[in-house]
Amino acid sequence: MTDRPDGQPGSTNAAGTAATGTATDGQGSIREFGASGELHKEAPVGLAGLLGVLGVVYGDIGTSPLYAFQASVQIVGSIRHPAESWEIMGLESLIFWALMLVVTIKYVMLVMRADHDGEGGIIALMSLAQRVCKSPKYRWFFGIVGIGGACLFFGDGIITPAVSVLSAIEGIEVSVPSASHIIIPVAIIILIALFSAQALGTGKIGRAFGPIMMIWFLTLAVMGIHSIIQTPRILMALSPFYAAQFVFFHGWLAFIALGSVVLAVTGAEALYADMGHFGRAPIRYAWLFFVLPSLTLNYLGQGALLLRNPAALQNPFYHLAPGWAQIPLLFLATMATVIASQAGISGGFSLCRQLIQLGYLPRMRITHTNAEEEAQIYLPVFNWVLAIGSILLVLSFRSSSALAAAYGIAVTGTFMCTAMLAMVVFRRVFNWSAPLAGLVFGFFLISDGTFFAANVLKIPDGGWVPLAIGVSATILMTTWARGRSLIRARQMADSLPMASFLARLPQSRTLRVPGMAVFLTANPETVPTCLLHNLKHNKVLHDHVLFVTVQNLDQPEAERGHRAMVQELAPNIHRVIIRYGFMEMPNLPKALEELNAAGVEFDAIQASYFVSRELVVRSSLPKLSLWRMWLFLVMVRNAVPSTEFFRIPPDRVVELGVRIAI
């Protein structure tokens, strides 16, 4: 676990901050207090919970019928026109069993069991794997795997809005062919509107997501059933025999087709990532009894349509609907894709916040869009990076089928990272035997690796996009983490031990002035540089002094009753450690106000906060290459000030400059 990304309040792992009990009051005593995050409670399985799951969790995978089957059949159509009936049956079988193996068994039945204090997602899984592993080398490896999966998720977050919105708008080609030239402009307008609306928050519109997606899934099912009734033999594709037959006879072509088949399971990671918001049960029930049947019926319906009319390959999804229903379907599909995009964007916000908390990204401006819901946040810079990336993809690829080539590699890469981490967690946390964990998750790792390898073939056609995004994000994160570690090392080398300072303080005749000073420090055992500079220039020390360190835990929330720890170092001088999980947002003044309940006087209106503003320069013996040093300095200059990140009133802040050479 890395330290605070800002170099102010420090960070340690949970093991380093676990409660050791409370001592009696008095000098040197340690007291822990604070109303920490609520313990995770499993959400009740009710209609409201199920609608919420439909609106947020299943938006991405729910819109896959717009393009997944079409892209898969076009692979065969590129060799033989049109695809024969047994090939259509084989592709249908591959899609169905991909849904069963990857989504139902891997995620719904297995991976969702591995929650980290109720939270899911690849960062939570990474933290859980690191916690149960004692070897520093393995902890480092698991960190790289988790960060790699997170970076690929960012690539997915840029591609999802572009491919989803574009695939919906392409219905114009079927319903109003003469207006096909407006597809790109309309898609861009919708994307701009979508990203502009993020500043408003999802609180109000979120309640409408569930009913819309319920109508969407019911529509998918009805369209599929109507087509299946006309060609019931498509139901035979549920047998894995047809998938095996397709793979056996087509060989290399089947391997290529897997790169499009995997598009049917995009969004599977959302089931796990959003588990903390809804709980396991609503997600599982919604998938098993509503979403999976609806998707299966629609995919089978598209296959039945192609068995009857091979010419419908142009857009089998929209050709499922009668002529009078295509315009309403176009509007419904557009709303569904906007919802799918919204879910991906919101997930990106949460993931970005987690990485900031864990010290892998510099501080960014974070706005809370709902005073009652901590999870509803908005990151302006990150939002518009996603917006610009999505718009550029639409302008570059100009069709959902072309964008599909760029889509799968990000998804399958994340699948592989999840499988590797899950293997460790199920072995160590659930006490599975090594052969069982290796057999089960080894199978999924091989299947995910096969999907990934099939998508590697798409690199020249667009698969390079998520790889480029992932590599760029990884470089940014590793550069930031490395630069911050060098700064911490330099600070440790130049720091004065707290014990030495306190021992000499009574003899120093330092003038004490009325008031309370809060000094933010990365290391609670050393004297903050800003205090030494204050003594050097102002030659005074306040009557009441707090040395405050913020520690980031490798768990979603701080444990109840252990939000903070206070220790009296000397009369009216206290050390305070505030703990936050990676799913929480720091609010330092609010946390310090709870000192009064612990018997330490704190007046938020009178307190002055002293922080160090670091001027980072290149040393004579630099530890970073020239280009990485330049990149790190750019991130340092654009990072949000620590005072804003910790929600400290700007009129109560005193900044003192510190020059650090690395």
XYZ file of C-alpha atoms in Angstrom:
662
model
C 0.000 0.000 0.000
C 1.375 3.375 -0.979
C 1.324 6.570 1.042
C -0.928 9.523 0.545
C -0.704 10.705 -3.042
C -0.141 14.290 -1.994
C 2.750 13.767 0.331
C 0.893 15.400 3.193
C -0.985 13.073 5.519
C 0.516 9.652 5.185
C -0.901 6.250 4.437
C -0.262 2.769 5.631
C -1.908 -0.544 5.129
C -4.631 -1.838 7.367
C -2.248 -4.127 9.219
C -0.251 -1.121 10.310
C -3.246 0.705 11.699
C -5.259 -2.002 13.391
C -6.607 -1.182 16.790
C -4.541 -2.378 19.698
C -7.060 -1.475 22.373
C -7.462 1.682 24.405
C -5.252 2.805 27.248
C -6.205 4.842 30.263
C -6.390 8.593 29.788
C -3.349 10.654 30.551
C -0.058 11.632 28.986
C 1.033 9.150 26.354
C -2.341 7.408 26.287
C -3.886 6.264 23.011
C -7.594 6.636 22.445
C -9.559 5.579 19.401
C -12.865 7.093 18.470
C -15.047 8.167 15.580
C -18.199 7.085 13.805
C -16.606 5.277 10.908
C -18.314 3.942 7.827
C -21.412 1.852 8.301
C -20.895 -1.855 8.292
C -22.004 -3.436 5.050
C -25.520 -4.757 5.087
C -26.885 -7.049 2.440
C -29.519 -5.168 0.467
C -33.009 -6.633 0.715
C -34.339 -8.320 -2.389
C -37.272 -6.062 -3.232
C -38.731 -4.490 -6.343
C -36.848 -1.229 -5.797
C -33.551 -3.091 -5.406
C -34.148 -5.177 -8.513
C -35.061 -2.092 -10.566
C -31.920 -0.348 -9.344
C -29.840 -3.348 -10.403
C -31.419 -3.325 -13.863
C -30.747 0.377 -14.289
C -27.123 0.436 -13.182
C -25.558 -3.015 -13.243
C -26.949 -4.503 -16.458
C -26.949 -1.497 -18.760
C -23.744 -2.464 -20.565
C -24.342 -6.180 -21.056
C -28.021 -5.466 -21.757
C -27.218 -3.469 -24.878
C -24.817 -6.056 -26.317
C -27.556 -7.607 -28.562
C -27.347 -4.435 -30.626
C -23.998 -5.458 -32.081
C -22.555 -8.718 -30.640
C -24.367 -11.301 -32.788
C -24.116 -9.180 -35.922
C -20.348 -8.772 -35.477
C -19.942 -12.519 -34.914
C -21.875 -13.542 -38.026
C -20.020 -10.991 -40.131
C -16.779 -12.843 -39.329
C -18.173 -15.935 -41.078
C -19.744 -13.784 -43.778
C -16.340 -12.405 -44.650
C -15.368 -15.928 -45.787
C -18.670 -17.304 -47.030
C -21.777 -15.380 -48.158
C -24.194 -15.987 -46.629
C -23.462 -17.934 -43.463
C -24.989 -21.416 -43.490
C -27.576 -22.528 -40.961
C -25.187 -24.770 -38.991
C -22.751 -21.864 -38.674
C -25.484 -19.604 -37.324
C -26.444 -22.335 -34.860
C -22.807 -22.698 -33.820
C -22.386 -18.970 -33.166
C -25.625 -18.894 -31.168
C -24.353 -21.798 -29.084
C -21.018 -20.055 -28.475
C -22.768 -16.876 -27.312
C -25.110 -18.769 -24.988
C -22.330 -20.766 -23.363
C -20.168 -17.656 -23.038
C -23.027 -16.105 -21.045
C -23.322 -19.236 -18.928
C -19.617 -19.814 -18.228
C -18.236 -16.284 -17.957
C -21.162 -14.410 -16.440
C -23.301 -17.002 -14.654
C -20.700 -19.387 -13.256
C -17.559 -17.280 -13.010
C -18.983 -13.977 -11.811
C -22.483 -14.609 -10.424
C -21.760 -17.938 -8.734
C -18.082 -17.621 -7.788
C -16.321 -14.257 -7.961
C -19.179 -12.376 -6.293
C -18.550 -14.462 -3.173
C -15.177 -12.702 -2.795
C -16.330 -9.398 -1.346
C -14.017 -7.081 0.570
C -16.196 -5.884 3.465
C -19.158 -5.978 1.116
C -17.398 -4.187 -1.754
C -16.542 -5.677 -5.127
C -14.508 -4.718 -8.169
C -10.968 -5.443 -9.256
C -9.395 -2.917 -6.840
C -11.227 -4.487 -3.903
C -10.157 -7.946 -5.111
C -6.568 -6.747 -5.451
C -6.572 -5.401 -1.897
C -8.044 -8.658 -0.608
C -5.378 -10.708 -2.407
C -2.618 -8.464 -1.046
C -3.990 -8.685 2.475
C -3.872 -12.501 2.593
C -0.387 -12.668 1.072
C 2.691 -12.045 3.248
C 5.344 -12.078 0.538
C 6.284 -8.545 -0.625
C 7.053 -9.866 -4.110
C 3.615 -11.433 -4.487
C 1.937 -8.352 -3.038
C 3.742 -6.266 -5.638
C 2.695 -8.685 -8.396
C -0.953 -8.626 -7.303
C -0.806 -4.837 -7.267
C 0.448 -4.811 -10.854
C -2.319 -7.221 -11.910
C -4.984 -5.110 -10.214
C -3.683 -1.840 -11.639
C -3.417 -3.431 -15.088
C -7.046 -4.507 -14.912
C -8.078 -1.043 -13.714
C -6.219 0.629 -16.588
C -7.940 -1.631 -19.109
C -11.232 -0.729 -17.431
C -10.491 2.918 -18.200
C -10.052 1.966 -21.848
C -13.358 0.168 -21.688
C -14.932 3.284 -20.142
C -13.925 5.381 -23.146
C -15.054 2.830 -25.738
C -18.387 1.842 -24.118
C -20.211 5.178 -24.630
C -18.972 5.419 -28.223
C -19.894 1.905 -29.346
C -23.175 1.791 -27.398
C -24.559 5.117 -28.613
C -23.333 4.547 -32.161
C -24.886 1.079 -32.366
C -28.262 2.469 -31.269
C -28.235 5.420 -33.683
C -27.347 3.078 -36.551
C -30.969 1.934 -36.413
C -31.617 4.966 -38.609
C -30.133 2.970 -41.497
C -32.989 0.477 -41.148
C -35.908 2.720 -40.213
C -35.009 5.834 -42.276
C -32.270 4.873 -44.796
C -32.274 8.311 -46.411
C -31.140 9.873 -43.120
C -28.107 7.641 -42.606
C -25.775 10.617 -43.110
C -26.838 12.113 -39.763
C -25.729 9.094 -37.711
C -22.309 10.492 -36.751
C -23.506 14.036 -35.904
C -26.416 12.717 -33.828
C -24.109 10.307 -31.954
C -21.699 13.141 -31.132
C -24.551 15.394 -29.935
C -25.824 12.634 -27.639
C -22.327 12.013 -26.249
C -21.797 15.729 -25.547
C -25.165 15.914 -23.812
C -24.405 12.766 -21.830
C -21.068 13.979 -20.498
C -22.367 17.512 -19.897
C -25.126 16.100 -17.705
C -22.626 14.377 -15.395
C -22.194 17.549 -13.342
C -25.868 17.308 -12.346
C -25.376 13.910 -10.722
C -27.351 10.724 -11.189
C -29.587 11.044 -8.130
C -32.698 12.332 -9.908
C -32.376 10.488 -13.207
C -31.208 7.298 -11.497
C -34.740 6.477 -10.390
C -35.823 6.387 -14.028
C -33.051 4.022 -15.124
C -34.613 0.867 -13.682
C -38.061 1.122 -15.305
C -36.541 2.009 -18.682
C -34.200 -0.971 -18.565
C -37.029 -3.235 -17.444
C -38.986 -2.169 -20.544
C -35.832 -2.711 -22.601
C -35.283 -6.279 -21.393
C -38.979 -7.119 -21.823
C -38.739 -5.787 -25.373
C -35.686 -7.944 -26.030
C -37.560 -11.008 -24.814
C -40.761 -10.315 -26.770
C -38.842 -9.657 -30.007
C -36.886 -12.863 -29.536
C -39.927 -15.004 -28.711
C -41.810 -13.728 -31.784
C -38.925 -14.769 -34.028
C -38.306 -18.100 -32.263
C -41.966 -19.102 -32.726
C -41.506 -18.753 -36.474
C -38.286 -20.819 -36.496
C -38.281 -22.998 -33.362
C -35.343 -25.159 -34.466
C -33.024 -22.372 -33.327
C -33.602 -23.679 -29.780
C -31.338 -26.608 -30.626
C -28.448 -24.118 -30.473
C -28.655 -24.288 -26.678
C -26.790 -27.586 -26.956
C -22.999 -27.238 -26.659
C -22.758 -29.713 -29.561
C -23.225 -26.904 -32.082
C -20.531 -24.771 -30.458
C -18.123 -27.718 -30.550
C -19.068 -28.472 -34.153
C -18.407 -24.870 -35.193
C -15.003 -24.855 -33.494
C -14.044 -28.284 -34.874
C -14.900 -27.572 -38.509
C -13.803 -23.932 -38.676
C -10.665 -24.061 -36.524
C -8.823 -20.798 -37.122
C -11.962 -18.973 -38.264
C -13.708 -20.044 -35.038
C -10.789 -18.641 -33.058
C -11.206 -15.306 -34.860
C -14.981 -15.388 -34.259
C -14.395 -15.665 -30.501
C -13.165 -12.076 -30.616
C -16.711 -11.002 -31.512
C -18.537 -13.592 -29.412
C -16.973 -12.073 -26.290
C -18.868 -8.842 -27.010
C -21.946 -10.640 -25.650
C -20.420 -10.666 -22.148
C -19.106 -7.099 -22.022
C -20.278 -5.547 -18.799
C -19.848 -8.735 -16.767
C -17.305 -6.965 -14.566
C -20.048 -4.491 -13.574
C -21.862 -7.256 -11.710
C -18.915 -7.546 -9.360
C -17.938 -3.887 -9.269
C -21.424 -2.707 -8.217
C -21.932 -5.378 -5.571
C -21.293 -2.918 -2.762
C -24.187 -0.722 -3.899
C -26.841 -3.435 -4.223
C -25.616 -6.628 -2.533
C -25.219 -10.098 -4.009
C -28.813 -11.294 -3.886
C -30.506 -8.612 -6.044
C -27.765 -8.877 -8.673
C -27.948 -12.657 -8.777
C -31.735 -12.886 -8.887
C -32.028 -10.185 -11.560
C -29.513 -12.022 -13.730
C -30.797 -15.568 -13.316
C -34.518 -14.879 -13.573
C -34.782 -11.850 -15.855
C -31.660 -10.571 -17.630
C -30.182 -13.908 -18.753
C -33.507 -15.237 -20.142
C -34.170 -11.945 -21.964
C -30.714 -11.841 -23.552
C -30.841 -15.518 -24.514
C -34.274 -15.149 -26.144
C -33.162 -12.110 -28.141
C -29.938 -13.708 -29.371
C -31.862 -16.824 -30.382
C -34.435 -14.634 -32.098
C -31.742 -12.923 -34.156
C -30.369 -16.308 -35.152
C -33.846 -17.533 -36.122
C -34.288 -14.415 -38.266
C -31.071 -15.107 -40.173
C -32.125 -18.717 -40.728
C -35.252 -17.371 -42.450
C -33.763 -14.308 -44.105
C -29.960 -14.159 -44.533
C -30.286 -10.651 -45.985
C -31.181 -9.366 -42.499
C -27.484 -9.547 -41.607
C -27.252 -5.808 -42.275
C -28.769 -5.260 -38.810
C -30.497 -8.347 -37.390
C -31.489 -6.627 -34.154
C -33.613 -3.916 -35.759
C -34.960 -6.288 -38.415
C -36.513 -8.314 -35.584
C -39.039 -5.526 -35.088
C -41.920 -4.874 -37.509
C -41.743 -1.692 -39.579
C -44.160 0.279 -37.376
C -42.087 -0.476 -34.252
C -38.630 0.429 -35.564
C -38.809 4.147 -34.771
C -39.988 3.569 -31.159
C -37.346 0.837 -30.842
C -34.714 3.298 -32.031
C -35.624 5.736 -29.255
C -35.765 2.964 -26.636
C -32.371 1.613 -27.745
C -30.890 5.098 -27.579
C -32.126 5.546 -24.002
C -30.798 2.101 -23.068
C -27.345 2.849 -24.494
C -27.213 6.190 -22.699
C -27.993 4.347 -19.459
C -25.336 1.745 -20.276
C -22.840 4.534 -20.895
C -23.862 6.286 -17.689
C -23.174 3.168 -15.652
C -19.685 2.887 -17.154
C -18.920 6.543 -16.541
C -20.089 6.407 -12.920
C -18.016 3.252 -12.403
C -15.008 5.095 -13.821
C -15.532 7.919 -11.326
C -15.581 5.454 -8.422
C -12.516 3.585 -9.668
C -10.595 6.819 -10.189
C -11.428 7.916 -6.637
C -10.221 4.570 -5.269
C -6.914 4.898 -7.113
C -6.456 8.436 -5.792
C -7.096 7.187 -2.263
C -4.623 4.347 -2.718
C -1.941 6.714 -3.994
C -1.787 5.639 -7.645
C -3.106 8.899 -9.115
C -2.633 12.567 -8.207
C -5.431 14.395 -6.461
C -8.312 15.514 -8.675
C -11.227 17.820 -8.015
C -14.107 15.691 -6.741
C -17.628 17.102 -6.476
C -20.355 15.416 -4.459
C -23.613 15.601 -6.393
C -25.808 14.276 -3.585
C -25.503 15.463 0.009
C -26.960 12.184 1.288
C -25.122 9.714 -0.964
C -21.324 9.639 -0.565
C -20.905 7.415 -3.653
C -22.476 9.926 -6.055
C -19.485 11.959 -7.196
C -18.327 13.907 -10.238
C -14.733 14.327 -11.417
C -14.662 17.142 -14.020
C -11.200 16.429 -15.457
C -11.736 12.689 -15.708
C -15.228 13.213 -17.168
C -14.007 15.342 -20.056
C -11.073 13.053 -20.755
C -13.640 10.289 -21.268
C -15.810 12.606 -23.373
C -13.016 13.671 -25.715
C -11.830 10.081 -26.070
C -15.325 8.786 -26.934
C -15.971 11.527 -29.485
C -12.611 10.945 -31.164
C -13.410 7.224 -31.420
C -16.757 7.953 -33.095
C -15.090 10.290 -35.593
C -12.283 7.810 -36.280
C -14.170 4.498 -36.574
C -17.591 5.823 -37.728
C -19.461 2.528 -37.151
C -20.207 0.196 -34.257
C -18.891 -2.822 -36.173
C -15.521 -1.103 -36.639
C -15.475 -0.041 -32.995
C -16.242 -3.602 -31.918
C -12.664 -4.466 -32.849
C -11.439 -2.023 -30.211
C -13.898 -3.193 -27.583
C -13.145 -6.804 -26.765
C -9.485 -6.582 -25.841
C -10.122 -4.281 -22.859
C -12.905 -6.507 -21.542
C -10.986 -9.776 -21.885
C -7.853 -8.274 -20.349
C -9.850 -7.317 -17.249
C -11.365 -10.820 -17.172
C -7.880 -12.348 -17.027
C -6.748 -10.049 -14.211
C -9.860 -10.920 -12.196
C -9.315 -14.668 -12.711
C -5.705 -14.475 -11.481
C -6.612 -12.532 -8.341
C -9.667 -14.709 -7.642
C -7.508 -17.835 -7.743
C -5.419 -16.472 -4.864
C -8.402 -15.237 -2.854
C -10.316 -18.519 -3.100
C -7.187 -20.440 -2.151
C -6.316 -18.291 0.878
C -9.628 -16.805 2.050
C -12.053 -19.628 1.269
C -9.460 -22.327 2.021
C -9.922 -24.115 -1.281
C -7.294 -26.727 -1.941
C -4.579 -25.716 -4.380
C -5.690 -28.308 -7.003
C -9.329 -27.156 -6.797
C -8.507 -23.438 -7.035
C -6.054 -24.122 -9.845
C -8.520 -26.321 -11.732
C -11.517 -23.977 -11.496
C -9.850 -20.628 -12.045
C -7.190 -22.136 -14.269
C -10.038 -23.128 -16.594
C -11.417 -19.589 -16.537
C -7.937 -18.133 -17.019
C -7.467 -20.327 -20.097
C -10.896 -19.423 -21.493
C -10.353 -15.720 -20.786
C -6.890 -15.987 -22.292
C -8.369 -17.573 -25.415
C -10.841 -14.711 -25.753
C -7.997 -12.235 -25.198
C -5.775 -13.928 -27.782
C -8.616 -13.831 -30.308
C -8.938 -10.101 -29.724
C -5.181 -9.595 -30.094
C -5.729 -10.308 -33.792
C -7.807 -7.122 -33.892
C -4.944 -4.892 -32.807
C -4.296 -3.532 -36.324
C -8.037 -2.851 -36.794
C -8.576 -0.924 -33.573
C -7.542 -3.235 -30.754
C -4.548 -0.981 -30.219
C -6.840 1.701 -28.764
C -7.568 0.121 -25.338
C -3.996 -1.189 -25.170
C -2.653 2.317 -25.772
C -5.009 3.719 -23.142
C -4.061 0.978 -20.672
C -0.322 1.392 -21.212
C -0.581 5.189 -20.925
C -2.580 4.941 -17.703
C -0.098 2.423 -16.278
C 2.829 4.732 -17.074
C 1.041 7.614 -15.362
C 0.273 5.569 -12.251
C 3.707 4.008 -11.884
C 5.410 7.360 -12.492
C 3.282 9.028 -9.840
C 3.834 6.219 -7.324
C 7.593 6.211 -7.981
C 7.891 9.988 -7.703
C 5.940 10.085 -4.451
C 8.092 7.301 -2.992
C 11.233 9.304 -3.814
C 9.770 12.383 -2.148
C 8.909 10.373 0.957
C 12.430 8.966 1.074
C 13.902 12.478 0.815
C 11.571 13.750 3.538
C 12.560 10.880 5.823
C 16.256 11.606 5.281
C 15.824 15.291 6.122
C 13.292 14.906 8.923
C 13.697 15.423 12.670
C 12.404 12.653 14.960
C 9.356 13.714 16.939
C 10.839 12.402 20.205
C 13.932 14.614 19.839
C 11.837 17.692 19.108
C 9.570 17.138 22.111
C 12.542 16.514 24.422
C 14.135 19.831 23.469
C 10.913 21.860 23.365
C 10.792 22.807 27.126
C 14.378 24.158 27.015
C 13.961 25.974 23.710
C 12.041 28.893 25.210
C 9.796 28.913 22.161
C 7.110 31.568 22.492
C 3.610 30.033 22.770
C 0.776 32.110 21.321
C -2.981 31.629 21.742
C -4.818 29.415 19.244
C -4.774 25.942 17.743
C -2.414 24.838 14.957
C -3.035 21.717 12.878
C 0.104 20.438 11.147
C -0.434 17.879 8.394
C 2.327 15.288 8.281
C 2.963 12.194 6.192
C 4.913 10.443 8.956
C 3.559 10.637 12.514
C 7.017 9.814 13.947
C 8.764 12.860 12.479
C 8.303 16.614 12.812
C 6.452 18.188 9.864
C 8.653 20.399 7.716
C 6.029 23.137 7.820
C 6.373 23.328 11.626
C 10.151 23.724 11.415
C 9.742 26.463 8.807
C 7.136 28.181 10.958
C 9.508 28.171 13.937
C 12.355 29.386 11.742
C 10.467 32.337 10.291
C 7.816 33.199 12.889
C 9.590 31.884 16.001
C 6.299 31.000 17.730
C 4.228 27.912 18.499
C 0.510 27.835 19.230
C -0.847 26.871 22.650
C -2.638 23.851 21.205
C -0.923 21.746 18.538
C -2.251 18.782 16.567
C -0.016 16.618 14.369
C -2.483 15.040 11.935
C -1.807 12.069 9.672
C -4.367 10.606 7.295
C -3.940 6.873 6.731
C -5.481 5.077 3.765
C -6.552 1.527 4.542
C -6.564 -1.378 2.116
C -10.240 -1.927 2.891
C -13.380 -0.111 1.670
C -14.206 1.652 4.954
C -12.639 2.253 8.333
C -13.898 -0.067 11.048
C -16.643 1.168 13.327
C -15.209 3.059 16.274
C -11.702 3.198 14.776
C -11.974 6.194 12.454
C -9.346 8.086 14.436
C -6.680 7.673 17.101
C -5.456 10.436 19.404
C -2.354 10.378 21.617
C -1.088 13.091 23.941
C 2.617 13.684 23.273
C 3.065 16.647 25.611
C 0.777 19.109 27.384
C -1.639 20.461 24.726
C 0.275 18.659 21.968
C -1.483 15.669 20.411
C -0.861 13.224 17.629
C -4.019 12.406 15.631
C -4.326 9.660 13.039
C -7.431 9.704 10.810
C -8.225 6.544 8.851
C -10.156 6.260 5.581
C -10.950 3.285 3.385
C -10.509 3.443 -0.373
C -14.274 3.832 -0.902
C -14.472 6.905 1.359
C -13.837 10.589 0.778
C -11.696 12.429 3.376
C -13.271 15.284 5.328
C -10.614 16.397 7.776
C -12.453 19.187 9.636
C -15.456 16.930 10.237
C -13.227 14.146 11.569
C -11.306 16.538 13.841
C -14.520 17.895 15.323
C -14.981 14.480 16.933
C -11.874 15.184 19.038
C -14.117 17.021 21.467
C -15.894 13.758 22.263
C -12.472 12.216 23.006
C -11.634 14.964 25.505
C -9.384 17.063 23.228
C -10.526 20.618 22.657
C -10.946 21.496 18.987
C -12.572 24.624 17.565
C -12.961 24.354 13.796
C -13.488 28.123 13.465
C -10.297 29.034 15.318
C -7.992 26.286 14.020
C -5.222 27.124 11.572
C -3.950 24.429 9.203
C -0.264 24.427 8.300
C 0.760 22.555 5.155
C 3.897 22.265 3.047
C 3.804 23.288 -0.594
C 6.459 21.202 -2.268
C 8.684 22.581 -4.997
C 10.029 19.428 -6.638
C 13.248 19.784 -8.626
C 15.658 17.394 -10.319
C 18.613 16.443 -8.114
C 22.233 16.188 -9.215
C 21.892 12.394 -9.060
C 18.332 11.898 -10.310
C 16.450 8.673 -9.646
C 13.978 9.296 -12.485
C 14.733 9.500 -16.189
C 14.311 12.893 -17.827
C 10.979 12.093 -19.504
C 9.483 10.508 -16.385
C 10.646 13.462 -14.306
C 8.913 15.805 -16.732
C 5.736 13.711 -16.584
C 5.800 13.598 -12.797
C 6.257 17.363 -12.525
C 3.300 17.915 -14.865
C 1.123 15.764 -12.607
C 2.407 17.539 -9.480
C 1.575 20.960 -10.937
C -1.929 19.877 -11.947
C -2.816 18.010 -8.755
C -5.559 19.550 -6.655
C -4.150 21.174 -3.483
C -4.273 18.919 -0.468
C -6.349 21.468 1.422
C -9.129 21.230 -1.160
C -8.895 17.444 -1.328
C -9.312 17.172 2.443
C -12.084 19.811 2.411
C -10.171 22.256 4.590
C -11.531 25.835 4.526
C -9.085 27.850 2.383
C -9.221 30.858 4.722
C -7.833 28.710 7.562
C -4.739 27.492 5.649
C -1.110 28.612 5.985
C 1.206 27.238 3.285
C 4.987 27.148 3.629
C 7.174 26.331 0.631
C 9.595 23.411 0.744
C 12.172 22.605 -1.944
C 12.684 18.869 -2.544
C 15.285 17.450 -4.937
C 14.723 13.902 -6.241
